[in-house]
mmCIF file of C-alpha atoms in Angstrom:
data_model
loop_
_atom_site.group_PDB
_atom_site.id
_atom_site.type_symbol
_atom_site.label_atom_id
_atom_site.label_comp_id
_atom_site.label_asym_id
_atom_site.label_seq_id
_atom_site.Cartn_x
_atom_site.Cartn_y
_atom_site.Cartn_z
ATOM 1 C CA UNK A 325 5.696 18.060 -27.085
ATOM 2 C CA UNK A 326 4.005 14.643 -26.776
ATOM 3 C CA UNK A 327 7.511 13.274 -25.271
ATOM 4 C CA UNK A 328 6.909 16.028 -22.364
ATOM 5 C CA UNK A 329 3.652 14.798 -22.161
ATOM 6 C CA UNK A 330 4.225 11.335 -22.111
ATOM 7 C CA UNK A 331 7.186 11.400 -19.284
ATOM 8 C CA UNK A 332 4.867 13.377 -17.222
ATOM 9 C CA UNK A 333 2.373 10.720 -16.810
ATOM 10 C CA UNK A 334 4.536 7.525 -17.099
ATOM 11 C CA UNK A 335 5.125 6.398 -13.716
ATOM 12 C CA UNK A 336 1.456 6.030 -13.253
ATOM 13 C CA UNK A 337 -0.029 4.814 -16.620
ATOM 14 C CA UNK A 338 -0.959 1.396 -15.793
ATOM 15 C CA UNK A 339 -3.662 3.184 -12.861
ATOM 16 C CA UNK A 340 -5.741 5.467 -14.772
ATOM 17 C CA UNK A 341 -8.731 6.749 -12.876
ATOM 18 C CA UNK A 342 -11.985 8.552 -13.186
ATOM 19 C CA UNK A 343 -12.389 11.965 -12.351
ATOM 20 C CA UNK A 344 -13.180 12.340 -8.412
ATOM 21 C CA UNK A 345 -15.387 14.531 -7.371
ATOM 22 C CA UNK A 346 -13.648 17.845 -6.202
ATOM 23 C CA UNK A 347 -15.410 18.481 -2.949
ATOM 24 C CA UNK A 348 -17.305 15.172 -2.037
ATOM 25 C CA UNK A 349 -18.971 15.715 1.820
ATOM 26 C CA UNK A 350 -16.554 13.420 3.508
ATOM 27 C CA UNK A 351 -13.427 15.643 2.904
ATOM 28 C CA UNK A 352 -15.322 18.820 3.980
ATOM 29 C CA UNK A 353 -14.098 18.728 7.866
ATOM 30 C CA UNK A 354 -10.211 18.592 6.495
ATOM 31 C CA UNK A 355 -10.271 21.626 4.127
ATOM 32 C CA UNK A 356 -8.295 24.098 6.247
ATOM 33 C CA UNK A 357 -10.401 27.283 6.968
ATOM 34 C CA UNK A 358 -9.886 30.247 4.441
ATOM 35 C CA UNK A 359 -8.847 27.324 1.541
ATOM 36 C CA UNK A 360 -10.996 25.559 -0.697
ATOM 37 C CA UNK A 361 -9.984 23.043 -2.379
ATOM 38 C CA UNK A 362 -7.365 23.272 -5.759
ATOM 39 C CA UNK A 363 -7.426 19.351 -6.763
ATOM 40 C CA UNK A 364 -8.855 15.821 -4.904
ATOM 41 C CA UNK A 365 -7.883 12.260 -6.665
ATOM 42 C CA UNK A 366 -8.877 8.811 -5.065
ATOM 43 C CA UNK A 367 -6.951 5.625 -4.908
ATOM 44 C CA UNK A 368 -4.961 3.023 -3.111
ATOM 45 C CA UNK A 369 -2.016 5.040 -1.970
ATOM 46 C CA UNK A 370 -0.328 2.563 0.906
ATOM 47 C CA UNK A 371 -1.606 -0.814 -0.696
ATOM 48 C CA UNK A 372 -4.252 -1.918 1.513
ATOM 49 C CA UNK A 373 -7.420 -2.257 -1.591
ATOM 50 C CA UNK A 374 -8.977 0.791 0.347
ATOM 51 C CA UNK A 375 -9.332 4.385 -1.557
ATOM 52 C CA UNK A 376 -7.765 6.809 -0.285
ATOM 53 C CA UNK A 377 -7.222 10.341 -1.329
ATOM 54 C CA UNK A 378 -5.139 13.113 -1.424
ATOM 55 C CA UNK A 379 -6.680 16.912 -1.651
ATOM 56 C CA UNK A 380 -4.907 20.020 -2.386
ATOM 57 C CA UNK A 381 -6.394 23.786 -1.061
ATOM 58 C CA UNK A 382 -5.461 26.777 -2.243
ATOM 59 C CA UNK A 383 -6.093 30.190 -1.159
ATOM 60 C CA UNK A 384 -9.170 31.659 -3.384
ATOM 61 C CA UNK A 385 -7.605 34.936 -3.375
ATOM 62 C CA UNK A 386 -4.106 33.729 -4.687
ATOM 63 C CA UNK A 387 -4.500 34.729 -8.394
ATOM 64 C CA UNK A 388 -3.956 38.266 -7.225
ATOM 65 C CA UNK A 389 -1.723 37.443 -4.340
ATOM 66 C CA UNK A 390 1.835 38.683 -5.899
ATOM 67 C CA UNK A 391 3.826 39.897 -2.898
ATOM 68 C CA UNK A 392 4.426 36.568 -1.374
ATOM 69 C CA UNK A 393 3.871 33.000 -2.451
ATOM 70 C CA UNK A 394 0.699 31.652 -0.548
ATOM 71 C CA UNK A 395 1.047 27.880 0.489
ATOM 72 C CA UNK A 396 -1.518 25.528 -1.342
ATOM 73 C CA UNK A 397 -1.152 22.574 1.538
ATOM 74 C CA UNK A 398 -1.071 19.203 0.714
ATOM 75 C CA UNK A 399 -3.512 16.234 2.918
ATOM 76 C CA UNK A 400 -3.020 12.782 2.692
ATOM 77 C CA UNK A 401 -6.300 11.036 3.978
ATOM 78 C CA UNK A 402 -6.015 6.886 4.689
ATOM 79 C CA UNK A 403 -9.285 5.157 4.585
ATOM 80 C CA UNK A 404 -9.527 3.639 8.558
ATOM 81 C CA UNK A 405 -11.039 -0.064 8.372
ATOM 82 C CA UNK A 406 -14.258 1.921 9.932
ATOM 83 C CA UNK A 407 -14.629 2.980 6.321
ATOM 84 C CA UNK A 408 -13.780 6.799 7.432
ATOM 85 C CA UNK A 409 -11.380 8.912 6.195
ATOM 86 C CA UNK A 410 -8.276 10.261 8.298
ATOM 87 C CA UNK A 411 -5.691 12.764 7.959
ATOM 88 C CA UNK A 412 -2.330 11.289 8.291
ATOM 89 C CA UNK A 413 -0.390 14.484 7.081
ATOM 90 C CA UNK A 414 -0.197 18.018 6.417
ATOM 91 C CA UNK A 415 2.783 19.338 3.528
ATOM 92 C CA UNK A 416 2.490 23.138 2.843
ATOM 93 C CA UNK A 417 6.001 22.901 0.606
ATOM 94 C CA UNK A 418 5.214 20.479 -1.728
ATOM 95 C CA UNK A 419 2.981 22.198 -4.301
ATOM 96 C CA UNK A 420 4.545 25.105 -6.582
ATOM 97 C CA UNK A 421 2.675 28.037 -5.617
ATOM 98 C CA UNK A 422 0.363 30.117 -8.580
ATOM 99 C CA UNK A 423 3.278 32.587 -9.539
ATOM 100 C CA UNK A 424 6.347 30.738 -8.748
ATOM 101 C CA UNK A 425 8.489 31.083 -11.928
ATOM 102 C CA UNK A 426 8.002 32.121 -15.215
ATOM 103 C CA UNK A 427 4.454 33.570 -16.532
ATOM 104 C CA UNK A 428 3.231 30.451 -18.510
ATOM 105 C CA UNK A 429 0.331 30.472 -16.111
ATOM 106 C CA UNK A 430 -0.352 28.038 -13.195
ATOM 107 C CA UNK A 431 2.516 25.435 -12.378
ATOM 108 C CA UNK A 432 0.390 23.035 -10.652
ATOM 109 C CA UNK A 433 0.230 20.374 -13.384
ATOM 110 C CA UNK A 434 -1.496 17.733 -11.677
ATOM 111 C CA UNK A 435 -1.634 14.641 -9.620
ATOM 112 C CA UNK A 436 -1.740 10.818 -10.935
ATOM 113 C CA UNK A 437 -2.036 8.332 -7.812
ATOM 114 C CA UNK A 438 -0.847 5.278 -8.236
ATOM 115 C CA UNK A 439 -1.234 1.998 -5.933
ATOM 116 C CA UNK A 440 1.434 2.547 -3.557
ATOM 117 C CA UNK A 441 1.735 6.205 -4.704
ATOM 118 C CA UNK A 442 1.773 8.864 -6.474
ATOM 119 C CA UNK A 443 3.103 11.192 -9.098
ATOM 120 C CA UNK A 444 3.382 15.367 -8.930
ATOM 121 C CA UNK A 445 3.949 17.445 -12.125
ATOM 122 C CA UNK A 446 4.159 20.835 -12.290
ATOM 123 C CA UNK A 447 4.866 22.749 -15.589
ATOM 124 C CA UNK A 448 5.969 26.479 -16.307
ATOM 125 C CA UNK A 449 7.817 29.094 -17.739
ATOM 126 C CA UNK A 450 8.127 31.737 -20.323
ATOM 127 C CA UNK A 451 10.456 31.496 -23.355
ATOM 128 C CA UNK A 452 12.221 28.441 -22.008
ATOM 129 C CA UNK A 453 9.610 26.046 -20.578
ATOM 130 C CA UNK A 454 10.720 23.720 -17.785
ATOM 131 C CA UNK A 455 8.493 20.572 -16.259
ATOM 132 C CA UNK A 456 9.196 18.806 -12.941
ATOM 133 C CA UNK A 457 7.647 15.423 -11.899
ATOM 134 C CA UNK A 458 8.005 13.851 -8.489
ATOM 135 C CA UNK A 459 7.465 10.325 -8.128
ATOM 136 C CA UNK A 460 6.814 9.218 -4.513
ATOM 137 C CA UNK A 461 6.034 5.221 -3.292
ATOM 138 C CA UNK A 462 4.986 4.009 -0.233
ATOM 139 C CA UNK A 463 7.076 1.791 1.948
ATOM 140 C CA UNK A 464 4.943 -0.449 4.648
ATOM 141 C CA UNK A 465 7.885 -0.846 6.860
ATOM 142 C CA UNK A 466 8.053 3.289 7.822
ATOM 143 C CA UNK A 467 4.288 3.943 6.642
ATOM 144 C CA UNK A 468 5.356 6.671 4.815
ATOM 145 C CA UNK A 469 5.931 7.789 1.283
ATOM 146 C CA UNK A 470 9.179 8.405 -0.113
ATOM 147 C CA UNK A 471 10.677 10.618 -3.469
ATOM 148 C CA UNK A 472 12.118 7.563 -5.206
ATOM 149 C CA UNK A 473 12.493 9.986 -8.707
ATOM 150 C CA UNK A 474 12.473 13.561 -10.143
ATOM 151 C CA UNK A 475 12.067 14.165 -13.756
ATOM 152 C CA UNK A 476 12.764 17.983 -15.198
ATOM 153 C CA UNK A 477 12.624 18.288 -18.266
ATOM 154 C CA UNK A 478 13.724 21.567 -19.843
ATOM 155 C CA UNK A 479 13.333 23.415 -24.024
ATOM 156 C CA UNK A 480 12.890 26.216 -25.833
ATOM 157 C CA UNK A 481 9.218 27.276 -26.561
ATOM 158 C CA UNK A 482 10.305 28.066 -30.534
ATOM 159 C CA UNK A 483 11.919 25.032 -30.913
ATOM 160 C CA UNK A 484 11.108 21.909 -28.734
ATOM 161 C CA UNK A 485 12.253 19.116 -30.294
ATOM 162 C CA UNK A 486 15.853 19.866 -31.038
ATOM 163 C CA UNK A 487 16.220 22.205 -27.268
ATOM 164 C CA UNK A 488 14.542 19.156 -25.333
ATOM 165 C CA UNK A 489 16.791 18.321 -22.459
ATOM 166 C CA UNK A 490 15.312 15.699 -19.651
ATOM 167 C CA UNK A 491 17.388 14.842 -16.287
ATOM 168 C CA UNK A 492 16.287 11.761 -13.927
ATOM 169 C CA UNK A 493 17.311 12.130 -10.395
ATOM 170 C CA UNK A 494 17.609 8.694 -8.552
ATOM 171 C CA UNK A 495 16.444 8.925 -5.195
ATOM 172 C CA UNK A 496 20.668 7.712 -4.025
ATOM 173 C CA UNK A 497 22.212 10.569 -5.604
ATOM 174 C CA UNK A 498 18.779 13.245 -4.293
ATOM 175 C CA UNK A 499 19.008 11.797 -0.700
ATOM 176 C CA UNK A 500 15.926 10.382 1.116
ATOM 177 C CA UNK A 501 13.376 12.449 1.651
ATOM 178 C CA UNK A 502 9.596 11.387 2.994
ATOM 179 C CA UNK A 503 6.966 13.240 1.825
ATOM 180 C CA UNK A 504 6.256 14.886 5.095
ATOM 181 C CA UNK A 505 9.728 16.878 4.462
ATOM 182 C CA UNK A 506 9.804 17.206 1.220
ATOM 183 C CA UNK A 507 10.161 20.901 -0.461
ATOM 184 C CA UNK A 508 10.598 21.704 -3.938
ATOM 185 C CA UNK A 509 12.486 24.215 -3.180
ATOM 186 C CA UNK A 510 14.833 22.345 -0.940
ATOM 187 C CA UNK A 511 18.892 21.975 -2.398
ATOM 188 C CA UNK A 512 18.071 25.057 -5.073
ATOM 189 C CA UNK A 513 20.905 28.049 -3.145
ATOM 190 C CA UNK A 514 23.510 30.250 -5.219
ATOM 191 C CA UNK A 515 27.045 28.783 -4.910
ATOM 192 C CA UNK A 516 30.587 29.339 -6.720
ATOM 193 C CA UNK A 517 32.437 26.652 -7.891
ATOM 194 C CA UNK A 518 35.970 26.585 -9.149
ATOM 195 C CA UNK A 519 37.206 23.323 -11.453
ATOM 196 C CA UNK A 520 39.956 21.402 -9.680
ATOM 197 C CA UNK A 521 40.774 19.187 -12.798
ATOM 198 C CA UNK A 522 42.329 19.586 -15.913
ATOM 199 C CA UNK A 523 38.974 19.149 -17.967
ATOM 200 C CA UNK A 524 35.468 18.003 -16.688
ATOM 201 C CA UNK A 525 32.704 17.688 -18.648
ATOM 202 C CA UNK A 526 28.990 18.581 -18.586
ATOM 203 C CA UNK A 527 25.849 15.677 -18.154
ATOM 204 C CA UNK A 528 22.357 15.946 -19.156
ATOM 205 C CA UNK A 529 21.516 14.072 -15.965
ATOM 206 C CA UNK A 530 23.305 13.486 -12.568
ATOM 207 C CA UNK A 531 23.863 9.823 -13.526
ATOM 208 C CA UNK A 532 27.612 8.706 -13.359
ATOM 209 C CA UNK A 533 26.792 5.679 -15.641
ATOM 210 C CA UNK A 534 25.559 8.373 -18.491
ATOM 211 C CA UNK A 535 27.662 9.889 -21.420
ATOM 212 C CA UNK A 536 28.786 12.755 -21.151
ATOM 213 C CA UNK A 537 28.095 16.074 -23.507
ATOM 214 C CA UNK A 538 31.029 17.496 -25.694
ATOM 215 C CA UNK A 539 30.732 20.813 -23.635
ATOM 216 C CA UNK A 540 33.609 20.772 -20.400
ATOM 217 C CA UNK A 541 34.962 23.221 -18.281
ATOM 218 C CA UNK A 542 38.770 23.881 -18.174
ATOM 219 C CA UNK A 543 41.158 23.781 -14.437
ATOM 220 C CA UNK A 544 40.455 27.427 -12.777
ATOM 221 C CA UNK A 545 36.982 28.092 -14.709
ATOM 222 C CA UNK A 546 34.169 29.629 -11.986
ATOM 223 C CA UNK A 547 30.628 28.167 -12.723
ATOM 224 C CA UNK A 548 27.453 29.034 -10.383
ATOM 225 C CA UNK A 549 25.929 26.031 -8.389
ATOM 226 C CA UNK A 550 22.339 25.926 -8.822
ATOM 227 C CA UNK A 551 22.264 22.357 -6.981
ATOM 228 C CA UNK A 552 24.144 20.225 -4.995
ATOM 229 C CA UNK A 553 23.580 16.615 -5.129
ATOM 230 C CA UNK A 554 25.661 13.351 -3.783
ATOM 231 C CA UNK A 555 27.861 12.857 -7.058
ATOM 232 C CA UNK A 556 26.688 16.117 -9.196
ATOM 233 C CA UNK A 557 26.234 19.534 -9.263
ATOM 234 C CA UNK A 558 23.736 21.643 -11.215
ATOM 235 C CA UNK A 559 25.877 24.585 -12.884
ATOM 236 C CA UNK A 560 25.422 27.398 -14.954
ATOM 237 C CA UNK A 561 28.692 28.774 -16.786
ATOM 238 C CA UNK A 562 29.071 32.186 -18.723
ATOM 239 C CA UNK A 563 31.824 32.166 -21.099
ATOM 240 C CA UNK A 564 31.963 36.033 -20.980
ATOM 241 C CA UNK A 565 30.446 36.903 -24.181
ATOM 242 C CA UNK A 566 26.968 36.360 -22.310
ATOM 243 C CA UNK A 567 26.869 32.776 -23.777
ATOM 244 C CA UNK A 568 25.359 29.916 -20.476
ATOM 245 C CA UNK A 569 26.650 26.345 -20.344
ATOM 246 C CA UNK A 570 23.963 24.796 -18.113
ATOM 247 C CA UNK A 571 24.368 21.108 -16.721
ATOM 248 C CA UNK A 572 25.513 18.754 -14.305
ATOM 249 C CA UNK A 573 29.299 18.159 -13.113
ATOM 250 C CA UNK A 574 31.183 15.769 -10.741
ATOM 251 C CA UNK A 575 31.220 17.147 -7.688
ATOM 252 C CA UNK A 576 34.830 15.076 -7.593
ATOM 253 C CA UNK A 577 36.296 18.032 -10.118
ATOM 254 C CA UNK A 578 34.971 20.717 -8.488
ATOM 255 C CA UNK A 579 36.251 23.005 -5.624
ATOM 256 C CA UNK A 580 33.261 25.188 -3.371
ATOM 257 C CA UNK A 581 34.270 28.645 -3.308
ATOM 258 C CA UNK A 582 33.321 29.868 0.519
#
């Protein structure tokens, strides 16, 4: 467990910060009407020595909300050189919503911010536990923030340390995506894919430099796409005896299905 915990806060541990205040007065006129306000860090998040701040709302009645997944939107305020705070943009898909997966409680794990950015993590589950961390850096030339790396991080609840799986997702083989468009959801659709090759094997992460696992696929075996990615995609594989195979797989040996 203290592996999980230290990957989740790793891309910002040199910037550790005090608590901010959750509602300080000069944020009130940006909390959306019918929200109040979930989380609210300070820092420098586009590198000019100002503080800046990002605040996430939520809807107060959400805890018994179970129909449909109220947003919890996202506001990224830039200190002006007046000293005031402005809004420079609005994301209502980039927080995991109270009852999106699992029933280990909330998934909103929290929010480091870093100079020039900012880390997500989000946590959940039931029997298998899963974490997700977004890293995101800004980039002066589009003054904008960009997903540079996603962490999940995946084990059994009985038996962490020998179920532990953790996948890094380079920003090349996840495409570009500014923070603006980002969704967590995004590239996560049901897919069939048949294996073109004689054998291809299974990776821990989508990273064609990595080893990979002892588990493969043979030519004609079906597996269902979780993800696609550039090189990879994220399959599950039943072997018919109700036994999964989950992992990455060249997208090179595989064949979509349509």
């Amino acid at each position: 467990m203290q592996k999980l915990i230290a990957s989740l806060t790793l891309f910002c541990s040199l910037t550790l910060q005090a608590q901010s205040p959750i509602n300080p007065a000069e944020v009130k006129p940006f909390i959306i009407e019918g929200f109040e306000v979930l989380d609210y860090k300070t820092g420098d998040l586009n590198g000019d020595k100002k503080p800046d701040a990002i605040m996430i709302l939520k809807n107060p009645g959400e805890d018994s909300i179970t129909e449909e997944n109220p947003n919890r939107p996202m506001i990224v305020l830039i200190r002006q050189a007046d000293g005031k705070l402005k809004q420079v943009l609005q994301n209502d898909h980039a927080i995991m919503c109270r009852h999106c997966g699992g029933v280990f409680g909330d998934r909103y794990e929290g929010l480091n911010i870093c100079t020039n950015g900012f880390t997500l993590s989000f946590y959940g589950g039931s029997s298998w536990r899963w974490a997700y961390t977004y890293d995101f850096v800004y980039r002066p030339a589009t003054k904008n923030w960009w997903l540079v790396k996603e962490t999940q991080t995946n084990f059994h609840s009985g038996d962490p340390e020998t179920t532990m799986k953790t996948a890094g997702i380079s920003e090349t083989e996840a495409g570009t995506k500014s923070l603006e468009k980002f969704d967590y959801e995004a590239g996560y659709e049901e897919s069939k894919w048949k294996v073109k090759t004689v054998k291809t094997f299974f990776y821990d992460s989508p990273q064609t430099a990595s080893k990979p696992r002892k588990a493969y696929l043979l030519k004609g075996n079906i597996a269902s796409g979780l993800r696609q990615l550039k090189n990879f995609i994220e399959v599950s594989y039943e072997d018919g005896k109700g036994n999964y195979t989950n992992g990455y797989i060249l997208r090179k040996d595989l064949e979509l299905i349509k």
